[in-house]
CSV table of C-alpha atoms in Angstrom, one decimal:
chain,number,residue,atom,x,y,z
A,1,MET,CA,-86.7,-38.1,35.9
A,2,THR,CA,-85.7,-40.8,33.3
A,3,SER,CA,-84.1,-44.0,34.2
A,4,SER,CA,-81.0,-43.0,32.3
A,5,ALA,CA,-80.7,-39.8,34.3
A,6,GLN,CA,-81.1,-41.8,37.5
A,7,SER,CA,-78.4,-44.2,36.5
A,8,SER,CA,-76.0,-41.4,35.8
A,9,ILE,CA,-76.7,-39.6,39.1
A,10,SER,CA,-76.8,-42.6,41.4
A,11,PRO,CA,-73.1,-43.6,41.2
A,12,ARG,CA,-72.1,-39.9,41.9
A,13,LEU,CA,-74.5,-39.7,44.8
A,14,LYS,CA,-73.2,-43.0,46.2
A,15,MET,CA,-69.6,-41.8,45.9
A,16,LEU,CA,-70.5,-38.5,47.6
A,17,LEU,CA,-72.2,-40.2,50.5
A,18,ALA,CA,-69.3,-42.6,50.9
A,19,TRP,CA,-66.9,-39.7,51.2
A,20,VAL,CA,-69.2,-37.9,53.6
A,21,LEU,CA,-69.3,-41.0,55.8
A,22,VAL,CA,-65.6,-41.6,55.6
A,23,LEU,CA,-64.8,-38.0,56.5
A,24,ALA,CA,-67.3,-38.1,59.4
A,25,VAL,CA,-65.6,-41.2,60.8
A,26,LEU,CA,-62.2,-39.7,60.3
A,27,THR,CA,-63.3,-36.6,62.2
A,28,GLY,CA,-64.6,-38.7,65.0
A,29,VAL,CA,-61.3,-40.7,65.1
A,30,VAL,CA,-59.2,-37.5,65.3
A,31,ALA,CA,-61.4,-36.1,68.0
A,32,TRP,CA,-61.2,-39.4,70.0
A,33,ILE,CA,-57.4,-39.6,69.7
A,34,GLY,CA,-56.9,-35.9,70.1
A,35,PRO,CA,-55.2,-33.7,67.5
A,36,ASP,CA,-52.2,-33.0,69.8
A,37,ARG,CA,-51.5,-36.7,70.5
A,38,LEU,CA,-52.0,-37.5,66.8
A,39,LEU,CA,-49.4,-34.8,65.6
A,40,ALA,CA,-46.9,-35.2,68.5
A,41,PRO,CA,-44.9,-38.0,66.9
A,42,TRP,CA,-44.2,-35.9,63.8
A,43,ARG,CA,-42.4,-33.3,66.0
A,44,LEU,CA,-39.9,-36.0,67.0
A,45,ILE,CA,-38.9,-36.8,63.4
A,46,SER,CA,-36.3,-34.4,61.9
A,47,LEU,CA,-37.0,-32.8,58.5
A,48,PRO,CA,-34.0,-34.4,56.8
A,49,ALA,CA,-35.1,-37.9,58.0
A,50,LEU,CA,-38.7,-37.2,56.8
A,51,GLY,CA,-37.3,-36.0,53.5
A,52,ILE,CA,-35.3,-39.2,53.0
A,53,ALA,CA,-38.5,-41.2,53.7
A,54,LEU,CA,-40.4,-39.2,51.1
A,55,ILE,CA,-37.5,-39.7,48.5
A,56,LEU,CA,-37.6,-43.4,49.1
A,57,MET,CA,-41.3,-43.5,48.5
A,58,VAL,CA,-40.9,-41.6,45.3
A,59,LEU,CA,-38.1,-44.1,44.4
A,60,SER,CA,-40.6,-47.0,44.8
A,61,TYR,CA,-42.9,-45.2,42.3
A,62,ALA,CA,-40.0,-45.0,39.9
A,63,LEU,CA,-39.3,-48.7,40.3
A,64,ARG,CA,-43.0,-49.4,39.5
A,65,ALA,CA,-42.6,-47.3,36.4
A,66,LEU,CA,-39.5,-49.2,35.4
A,67,ARG,CA,-41.4,-52.5,35.8
A,68,ILE,CA,-44.1,-51.3,33.4
A,69,GLN,CA,-41.5,-49.9,30.9
A,70,ARG,CA,-39.4,-53.0,30.9
A,71,TYR,CA,-42.3,-55.3,30.6
A,72,PHE,CA,-43.5,-53.4,27.4
A,73,ILE,CA,-39.9,-53.0,26.4
A,74,HIS,CA,-40.5,-52.5,22.7
A,75,GLU,CA,-43.5,-50.2,22.9
A,76,LEU,CA,-42.2,-48.0,25.7
A,77,ARG,CA,-38.5,-47.8,24.9
A,78,GLY,CA,-37.2,-44.4,25.7
A,79,GLN,CA,-40.5,-43.4,27.5
A,80,PHE,CA,-39.5,-43.7,31.1
A,81,TRP,CA,-40.8,-40.2,32.1
A,82,PRO,CA,-44.2,-40.6,30.6
A,83,THR,CA,-44.4,-44.1,32.1
A,84,LEU,CA,-43.5,-42.6,35.5
A,85,LYS,CA,-46.3,-40.1,35.2
A,86,LEU,CA,-48.7,-42.9,34.2
A,87,SER,CA,-47.6,-45.1,37.1
A,88,THR,CA,-47.8,-42.3,39.7
A,89,TRP,CA,-51.3,-41.2,38.7
A,90,HIS,CA,-52.4,-44.8,38.7
A,91,ILE,CA,-51.1,-45.2,42.3
A,92,LEU,CA,-52.8,-41.9,43.3
A,93,LEU,CA,-56.2,-43.0,41.9
A,94,ASN,CA,-55.8,-46.4,43.5
A,95,ASN,CA,-55.2,-44.7,46.8
A,96,PHE,CA,-58.1,-42.4,46.7
A,97,LEU,CA,-60.8,-44.3,44.8
A,98,PRO,CA,-62.8,-47.1,46.5
A,99,MET,CA,-63.1,-50.8,45.7
A,100,ARG,CA,-60.1,-50.9,43.4
A,101,THR,CA,-61.8,-48.7,40.8
A,102,GLY,CA,-58.6,-46.8,40.5
A,103,GLU,CA,-57.2,-49.9,38.6
A,104,ILE,CA,-59.3,-48.8,35.6
A,105,SER,CA,-57.0,-45.9,35.1
A,106,PHE,CA,-54.1,-48.2,34.1
A,107,PRO,CA,-55.6,-49.5,30.8
A,108,ILE,CA,-57.1,-46.0,30.1
A,109,LEU,CA,-53.8,-44.2,30.6
A,110,MET,CA,-51.9,-46.9,28.6
A,111,GLN,CA,-54.3,-46.4,25.8
A,112,ARG,CA,-54.1,-42.6,26.0
A,113,TYR,CA,-50.4,-42.2,26.4
A,114,PHE,CA,-49.1,-45.1,24.3
A,115,THR,CA,-52.1,-46.3,22.2
A,116,LEU,CA,-51.9,-49.8,23.8
A,117,PRO,CA,-55.3,-51.5,23.9
A,118,ALA,CA,-56.9,-52.8,27.1
A,119,SER,CA,-56.8,-56.3,25.7
A,120,ARG,CA,-53.0,-56.0,25.9
A,121,THR,CA,-52.6,-54.1,29.3
A,122,VAL,CA,-55.4,-55.5,31.5
A,123,PRO,CA,-53.9,-59.1,31.6
A,124,VAL,CA,-50.5,-57.6,32.4
A,125,LEU,CA,-52.0,-55.6,35.3
A,126,LEU,CA,-53.5,-58.8,36.7
A,127,TRP,CA,-50.0,-60.5,36.4
A,128,PHE,CA,-48.5,-57.5,38.2
A,129,ARG,CA,-51.1,-57.7,41.0
A,130,LEU,CA,-50.4,-61.4,41.5
A,131,LEU,CA,-46.7,-60.7,41.9
A,132,ASP,CA,-47.5,-57.8,44.3
A,133,LEU,CA,-49.7,-60.0,46.4
A,134,GLN,CA,-47.0,-62.7,46.6
A,135,ALA,CA,-44.3,-60.2,47.7
A,136,ILE,CA,-46.5,-58.6,50.4
A,137,VAL,CA,-47.7,-61.9,51.8
A,138,LEU,CA,-44.3,-63.4,51.8
A,139,LEU,CA,-42.8,-60.4,53.5
A,140,GLY,CA,-45.7,-60.5,56.0
A,141,LEU,CA,-45.1,-64.1,56.8
A,142,LEU,CA,-41.4,-63.6,57.3
A,143,ALA,CA,-42.0,-60.6,59.6
A,144,ALA,CA,-44.6,-62.7,61.6
A,145,ILE,CA,-42.3,-65.7,61.9
A,146,TRP,CA,-39.4,-63.4,62.9
A,147,GLY,CA,-41.2,-60.9,65.2
A,148,MET,CA,-44.0,-63.1,66.7
A,149,GLY,CA,-42.1,-66.4,67.1
A,150,LEU,CA,-44.6,-68.4,65.0
A,151,PRO,CA,-44.1,-72.1,64.8
A,152,ASP,CA,-41.8,-73.4,62.0
A,153,ALA,CA,-44.8,-75.0,60.4
A,154,TRP,CA,-45.7,-71.5,59.0
A,155,ALA,CA,-42.6,-71.7,56.9
A,156,ILE,CA,-44.5,-74.2,54.7
A,157,LEU,CA,-46.5,-71.3,53.3
A,158,VAL,CA,-43.3,-69.5,52.5
A,159,ILE,CA,-42.0,-72.7,50.7
A,160,ILE,CA,-45.3,-72.8,48.7
A,161,LEU,CA,-45.4,-69.2,47.8
A,162,VAL,CA,-41.8,-68.6,46.7
A,163,PRO,CA,-41.9,-70.8,43.6
A,164,ALA,CA,-45.6,-70.0,42.7
A,165,PRO,CA,-44.8,-67.4,40.0
A,166,VAL,CA,-42.1,-69.6,38.5
A,167,LEU,CA,-44.6,-72.5,38.2
A,168,ILE,CA,-47.1,-70.3,36.5
A,169,PHE,CA,-44.4,-69.1,34.1
A,170,LEU,CA,-43.2,-72.6,33.3
A,171,ALA,CA,-46.8,-73.9,32.9
A,172,ARG,CA,-47.9,-71.2,30.5
A,173,HIS,CA,-47.5,-73.2,27.3
A,174,ARG,CA,-49.4,-76.2,28.6
A,175,VAL,CA,-52.2,-74.0,29.9
A,176,ARG,CA,-52.4,-72.3,26.5
A,177,ARG,CA,-52.8,-75.6,24.7
A,178,VAL,CA,-55.6,-76.6,27.1
A,179,ILE,CA,-57.4,-73.3,26.5
A,180,ALA,CA,-56.8,-73.4,22.7
A,181,ALA,CA,-58.5,-76.8,22.6
A,182,ARG,CA,-61.7,-75.4,24.0
A,183,PRO,CA,-64.6,-74.3,21.7
A,184,ASP,CA,-64.3,-70.9,20.3
A,185,GLY,CA,-65.9,-68.1,22.3
A,186,LYS,CA,-65.4,-64.8,24.2
A,187,TRP,CA,-63.9,-66.4,27.3
A,188,ARG,CA,-61.5,-68.5,25.2
A,189,GLY,CA,-60.2,-65.4,23.5
A,190,LEU,CA,-59.8,-63.5,26.8
A,191,LEU,CA,-58.0,-66.4,28.5
A,192,LEU,CA,-55.7,-66.9,25.6
A,193,GLY,CA,-54.9,-63.2,25.7
A,194,SER,CA,-54.1,-63.4,29.4
A,195,VAL,CA,-51.8,-66.3,28.9
A,196,ASP,CA,-50.1,-64.6,25.9
A,197,SER,CA,-49.5,-61.5,28.1
A,198,LEU,CA,-47.3,-63.5,30.5
A,199,PRO,CA,-43.5,-63.1,30.1
A,200,GLN,CA,-42.2,-65.0,27.0
A,201,SER,CA,-38.6,-65.4,28.2
A,202,ILE,CA,-36.8,-66.2,31.4
A,203,ALA,CA,-35.0,-62.8,31.3
A,204,HIS,CA,-38.4,-61.0,30.9
A,205,PHE,CA,-39.8,-63.0,33.8
A,206,LEU,CA,-36.9,-62.4,36.1
A,207,ALA,CA,-36.7,-58.7,35.3
A,208,THR,CA,-40.4,-58.3,36.2
A,209,LEU,CA,-40.0,-60.3,39.4
A,210,GLY,CA,-36.9,-58.3,40.3
A,211,TRP,CA,-38.5,-54.9,39.9
A,212,THR,CA,-41.5,-56.1,41.9
A,213,TRP,CA,-39.4,-57.1,44.9
A,214,ALA,CA,-37.2,-54.1,44.7
A,215,ASN,CA,-40.3,-51.8,44.8
A,216,TRP,CA,-41.9,-53.6,47.8
A,217,LEU,CA,-38.8,-53.9,49.8
A,218,ILE,CA,-38.1,-50.2,49.6
A,219,LYS,CA,-41.7,-49.2,50.1
A,220,LEU,CA,-42.5,-51.5,53.0
A,221,LEU,CA,-39.2,-50.8,54.8
A,222,THR,CA,-39.8,-47.1,54.4
A,223,LEU,CA,-43.3,-47.4,55.8
A,224,ALA,CA,-42.0,-49.6,58.6
A,225,TRP,CA,-39.4,-46.9,59.5
A,226,VAL,CA,-42.1,-44.2,59.6
A,227,LEU,CA,-44.4,-46.4,61.7
A,228,SER,CA,-41.6,-47.3,64.1
A,229,HIS,CA,-41.1,-43.6,64.8
A,230,VAL,CA,-44.7,-42.6,65.1
A,231,ALA,CA,-45.5,-45.5,67.5
A,232,GLN,CA,-42.2,-46.4,69.1
A,233,LEU,CA,-42.2,-49.9,67.7
A,234,GLY,CA,-39.5,-52.4,66.9
A,235,LEU,CA,-38.7,-53.2,63.3
A,236,ALA,CA,-40.6,-56.5,63.2
A,237,ALA,CA,-43.8,-55.0,64.6
A,238,ALA,CA,-43.5,-51.9,62.4
A,239,LEU,CA,-43.0,-54.1,59.3
A,240,ALA,CA,-46.0,-56.2,60.2
A,241,GLY,CA,-48.1,-53.0,60.7
A,242,ALA,CA,-46.9,-51.5,57.4
A,243,ILE,CA,-47.7,-54.8,55.5
A,244,GLY,CA,-51.2,-55.0,57.2
A,245,GLY,CA,-52.0,-51.5,55.9
A,246,ASP,CA,-50.6,-51.9,52.5
A,247,LEU,CA,-52.3,-55.3,52.0
A,248,THR,CA,-55.6,-53.5,52.1
A,249,THR,CA,-54.6,-51.5,49.1
A,250,VAL,CA,-54.1,-54.6,47.0
A,251,LEU,CA,-57.3,-56.5,48.1
A,252,PRO,CA,-60.7,-55.6,46.6
A,253,ILE,CA,-62.0,-54.2,49.9
A,254,HIS,CA,-60.9,-50.6,49.8
A,255,ALA,CA,-62.8,-47.6,51.2
A,256,PRO,CA,-62.7,-44.1,49.6
A,257,GLY,CA,-59.2,-42.9,50.2
A,258,GLY,CA,-58.5,-46.1,52.0
A,259,PHE,CA,-59.8,-44.5,55.2
A,260,GLY,CA,-60.9,-47.1,57.7
A,261,THR,CA,-59.7,-50.1,55.7
A,262,PHE,CA,-56.0,-49.1,55.8
A,263,GLU,CA,-56.2,-48.3,59.5
A,264,ALA,CA,-58.0,-51.6,60.2
A,265,GLY,CA,-55.2,-53.5,58.4
A,266,VAL,CA,-52.5,-51.7,60.5
A,267,VAL,CA,-54.3,-52.1,63.8
A,268,LEU,CA,-55.1,-55.8,63.2
A,269,ALA,CA,-51.5,-56.5,62.3
A,270,LEU,CA,-50.2,-54.7,65.4
A,271,GLN,CA,-52.6,-56.6,67.8
A,272,PRO,CA,-50.1,-59.4,68.6
A,273,PHE,CA,-47.4,-56.9,69.7
A,274,GLY,CA,-49.3,-55.5,72.7
A,275,LEU,CA,-49.9,-51.9,71.5
A,276,ASP,CA,-53.0,-50.4,73.1
A,277,ALA,CA,-55.9,-49.6,70.8
A,278,THR,CA,-55.6,-45.8,70.9
A,279,SER,CA,-51.9,-45.8,70.2
A,280,ALA,CA,-52.3,-48.4,67.4
A,281,LEU,CA,-55.1,-46.3,65.8
A,282,ALA,CA,-53.1,-43.1,66.1
A,283,ALA,CA,-50.1,-44.8,64.5
A,284,ALA,CA,-52.3,-46.2,61.7
A,285,VAL,CA,-53.8,-42.8,60.9
A,286,ASN,CA,-50.4,-41.2,60.8
A,287,LEU,CA,-49.0,-43.8,58.5
A,288,HIS,CA,-52.0,-43.5,56.3
A,289,LEU,CA,-51.5,-39.7,56.1
A,290,PHE,CA,-47.9,-40.3,55.1
A,291,VAL,CA,-48.9,-42.7,52.3
A,292,LEU,CA,-51.5,-40.3,50.9
A,293,GLY,CA,-49.2,-37.3,51.4
A,294,SER,CA,-46.3,-38.9,49.5
A,295,SER,CA,-48.7,-40.0,46.8
A,296,LEU,CA,-50.0,-36.5,46.3
A,297,LEU,CA,-46.5,-35.1,46.4
A,298,ALA,CA,-45.3,-37.5,43.7
A,299,ALA,CA,-48.4,-36.7,41.5
A,300,LEU,CA,-47.6,-33.0,41.7
A,301,MET,CA,-43.9,-33.7,40.8
A,302,VAL,CA,-44.8,-35.5,37.6
A,303,LEU,CA,-47.6,-33.1,36.6
A,304,LEU,CA,-45.5,-31.2,34.0
A,305,ILE,CA,-44.1,-34.3,32.4
A,306,LYS,CA,-45.1,-34.4,28.7
A,307,VAL,CA,-46.7,-37.6,27.3
A,308,PRO,CA,-46.8,-38.9,23.8
A,309,GLY,CA,-49.7,-37.7,21.7
A,310,GLN,CA,-52.0,-40.2,20.0
A,311,THR,CA,-50.6,-40.3,16.5
A,312,GLY,CA,-52.8,-43.1,15.3
A,313,GLN,CA,-49.8,-44.9,13.9
A,314,GLU,CA,-49.8,-48.6,14.4
A,315,ARG,CA,-47.0,-49.9,16.5
A,316,GLU,CA,-44.8,-52.8,15.5
A,317,PRO,CA,-45.4,-56.2,17.1
A,318,ARG,CA,-44.2,-57.0,20.5
A,319,GLN,CA,-40.6,-58.0,21.0
A,320,ASP,CA,-39.5,-59.5,24.2
A,321,PHE,CA,-36.0,-59.6,25.8
C-alpha cells in the first residue's frame, strides 16, 4: 500500500475507531444508569412544554443566522433563509464532528452558497467565537456568584470581561498600524485581514454583540429549563450545568458527537450543588440528547431551503452599516 493511500485511509479509520469507542462508552453509561431511570424524567414533561423548548432552540439558530447575515450585510442582503440553512448545518457539524473540525464547514459553506472566500469569513468566525466565549463565561460567572455564593472578588472577572470586546474594537486601528509596519510576509497579510474583518462602525459592532447575547440568553435559559426538569434542580444550578456542557462545544476539546466531553462539562458544573454522581450523569446525558435532537430537527427543517448558485459574478465591495 502506498503512503498516499495510507494517509487517505488513516483519518477515516481514526474517526471510525473514535466513534466506536464513544458509542461503547455511551452504551456502558446507559447500562449503568439504567434505561428506565434515564427516560423517566421525559415522562414528566408535557409535550407542549417540550415543543416550546424545541421552538426556542430553533429560534436561537435563527438568531445565529441573523448575526451572520447582518455582519455581511451587503453580501447577504435578502438571503436570510439560505443563511439559516448555512448556520444550522454549521451547528450540526460542530455538534457531531470531533475537535472543532465542524468549524471548517463555515468557510466552505460561505464559499459555496455566497462565493465569499475563506480569507474573508475565517477571521469573522474567530471574532464570533471570541464573542461567544465571552457571553458563556460571563453568564457562567454570574450564575456561580448568584447560585453558589462566591465571594464578591469573583466580580472582578466580570468587570474585566464585560468591556473586553469594546476594547478590541476601539484598538483595531492602532493594532492595524502596528501590523502594517511589520515586514511584508504571509502572517502580516493574514493578521491584517483579521483586523480588517472586525466591525468597521459602532452600529455594526453593537449589532453583532446584541445578536450574540440574544442567542446565548435564549439557548442557555432553554437548556437550563430542560435540565431543571430532568434533574429537579433550581434555576441557578441548572444554568451552571447548561453552561458547563455548552462551554465544551466552544473549546477545542470536543469528542465525536460531544459524547463524554459534554457530559463531563455538565457533571463538573453541577458538583458544587450536591447532586449525586448517577443523577448528575443521567441529567447530563438527557440534556445532551436534547441538544443533539434539536440540532438534527433543525437541520431537517432547513433541508429544502434553496441556496444561491455559484454564478461566478464578482460581488461589490463590502459596505458596513
